[in-house]
Each structure stands twice: as C-alpha cells, then as structure tokens.
Tab-separated table of C-alpha atoms in Angstrom:
chain	number	residue	atom	x	y	z
A	20	UNK	CA	226.415	47.828	-3.005
A	21	UNK	CA	227.725	44.330	-2.728
A	22	UNK	CA	231.359	45.424	-3.009
A	23	UNK	CA	231.179	47.716	0.001
A	24	UNK	CA	229.638	44.989	2.158
A	25	UNK	CA	232.338	42.575	1.057
A	26	UNK	CA	235.035	45.156	1.799
A	27	UNK	CA	233.721	45.721	5.313
A	28	UNK	CA	233.540	41.976	5.947
A	29	UNK	CA	237.085	41.448	4.650
A	30	UNK	CA	238.467	44.306	6.719
A	31	UNK	CA	236.724	42.977	9.830
A	32	UNK	CA	238.063	39.471	9.146
A	33	UNK	CA	241.620	40.789	8.706
A	34	UNK	CA	241.513	42.872	11.875
A	35	UNK	CA	240.113	39.940	13.847
A	36	UNK	CA	243.014	37.806	12.614
A	37	UNK	CA	245.477	40.524	13.608
A	38	UNK	CA	244.030	40.673	17.111
A	39	UNK	CA	243.980	36.873	17.394
A	40	UNK	CA	247.685	36.704	16.508
A	41	UNK	CA	248.499	38.928	19.519
A	42	UNK	CA	248.569	35.868	21.772
A	43	UNK	CA	251.905	34.946	20.170
A	44	UNK	CA	253.589	38.307	20.678
A	45	UNK	CA	256.500	38.769	23.058
A	46	UNK	CA	255.604	40.936	26.054
A	47	UNK	CA	253.147	42.991	23.993
A	48	UNK	CA	255.679	43.600	21.229
A	49	UNK	CA	254.976	43.014	17.546
A	50	UNK	CA	256.845	42.144	14.381
A	51	UNK	CA	257.052	45.110	12.026
A	52	UNK	CA	257.204	43.259	8.728
A	53	UNK	CA	253.575	44.304	8.306
A	54	UNK	CA	252.910	47.279	10.563
A	55	UNK	CA	249.257	47.734	9.662
A	56	UNK	CA	247.904	50.343	7.313
A	57	UNK	CA	249.337	53.420	8.977
A	58	UNK	CA	246.244	54.245	10.990
A	59	UNK	CA	248.105	53.602	14.246
A	60	UNK	CA	251.729	53.879	13.153
A	61	UNK	CA	253.142	55.485	16.328
A	62	UNK	CA	251.449	52.964	18.618
A	63	UNK	CA	252.681	50.046	16.508
A	64	UNK	CA	256.228	51.397	16.534
A	65	UNK	CA	256.170	51.827	20.317
A	66	UNK	CA	254.827	48.287	20.747
A	67	UNK	CA	257.521	46.895	18.459
A	68	UNK	CA	260.392	48.432	20.425
A	69	UNK	CA	258.755	47.960	23.823
A	70	UNK	CA	260.625	49.428	26.788
A	71	UNK	CA	263.554	50.379	24.526
A	72	UNK	CA	261.529	53.007	22.637
A	73	UNK	CA	262.310	55.909	24.995
A	74	UNK	CA	266.041	55.145	24.981
A	75	UNK	CA	266.051	54.869	21.186
A	76	UNK	CA	264.256	58.229	20.922
A	77	UNK	CA	267.015	59.802	23.058
A	78	UNK	CA	269.679	58.285	20.797
A	79	UNK	CA	267.792	59.522	17.739
A	80	UNK	CA	267.728	63.044	19.221
A	81	UNK	CA	271.492	62.940	19.653
A	82	UNK	CA	272.444	61.525	16.237
A	83	UNK	CA	269.545	62.600	13.997
A	84	UNK	CA	267.783	65.572	15.632
A	85	UNK	CA	266.258	66.690	12.316
A	86	UNK	CA	264.810	63.215	11.672
A	87	UNK	CA	266.523	62.956	8.287
A	88	UNK	CA	266.730	59.165	8.476
A	89	UNK	CA	263.143	58.052	8.700
A	90	UNK	CA	260.962	55.330	7.274
A	91	UNK	CA	257.511	53.901	7.924
A	92	UNK	CA	258.294	52.704	11.447
A	93	UNK	CA	260.149	55.831	12.411
A	94	UNK	CA	261.339	56.629	15.911
A	95	UNK	CA	261.056	60.390	16.261
A	96	UNK	CA	263.808	62.235	18.141
A	97	UNK	CA	262.973	62.863	21.791
A	98	UNK	CA	262.171	66.463	22.575
C-alpha cells in the first residue's frame, strides 16, 4: 500500500529531525512542549529534568505519595 510506505517515510523523517535537534539541547536535557508520542515517556521526563529528577521524585514522595497530581510528563514518587 502506498499509504503505509508514506507513513513509514514520514515517521522516519520526523524521528531524524528529532535526533538532529538534539545538538541544541542543554546538557542532554529536552524541552517538554512536545515530549514525543509516549513510547519513551519516562526517559524523556528524566532527560527533561536532568540531575534534578531524583530530588524531585523524593519531593513527590513526600507531598504526593499516591501520585494524585500527575500528567503526561509525570515524576513518579520515589520508592
């Protein structure tokens, strides 16, 4: 099918653009306005918060241990 070939080409083009834009990130961190399509949500969230992720997970465990306040780029409470 032509549509499937076009889809694969478009997805490959988009992912290549995403990878190319990495050269402008800050110390491996990313901007979460568009965090991908959810296939690597945890990794994207960790990259976005960088070295602060572990500290933020500890804070989340203290103030929201049941993870009531969550959204797409959620920081889960530390165990």
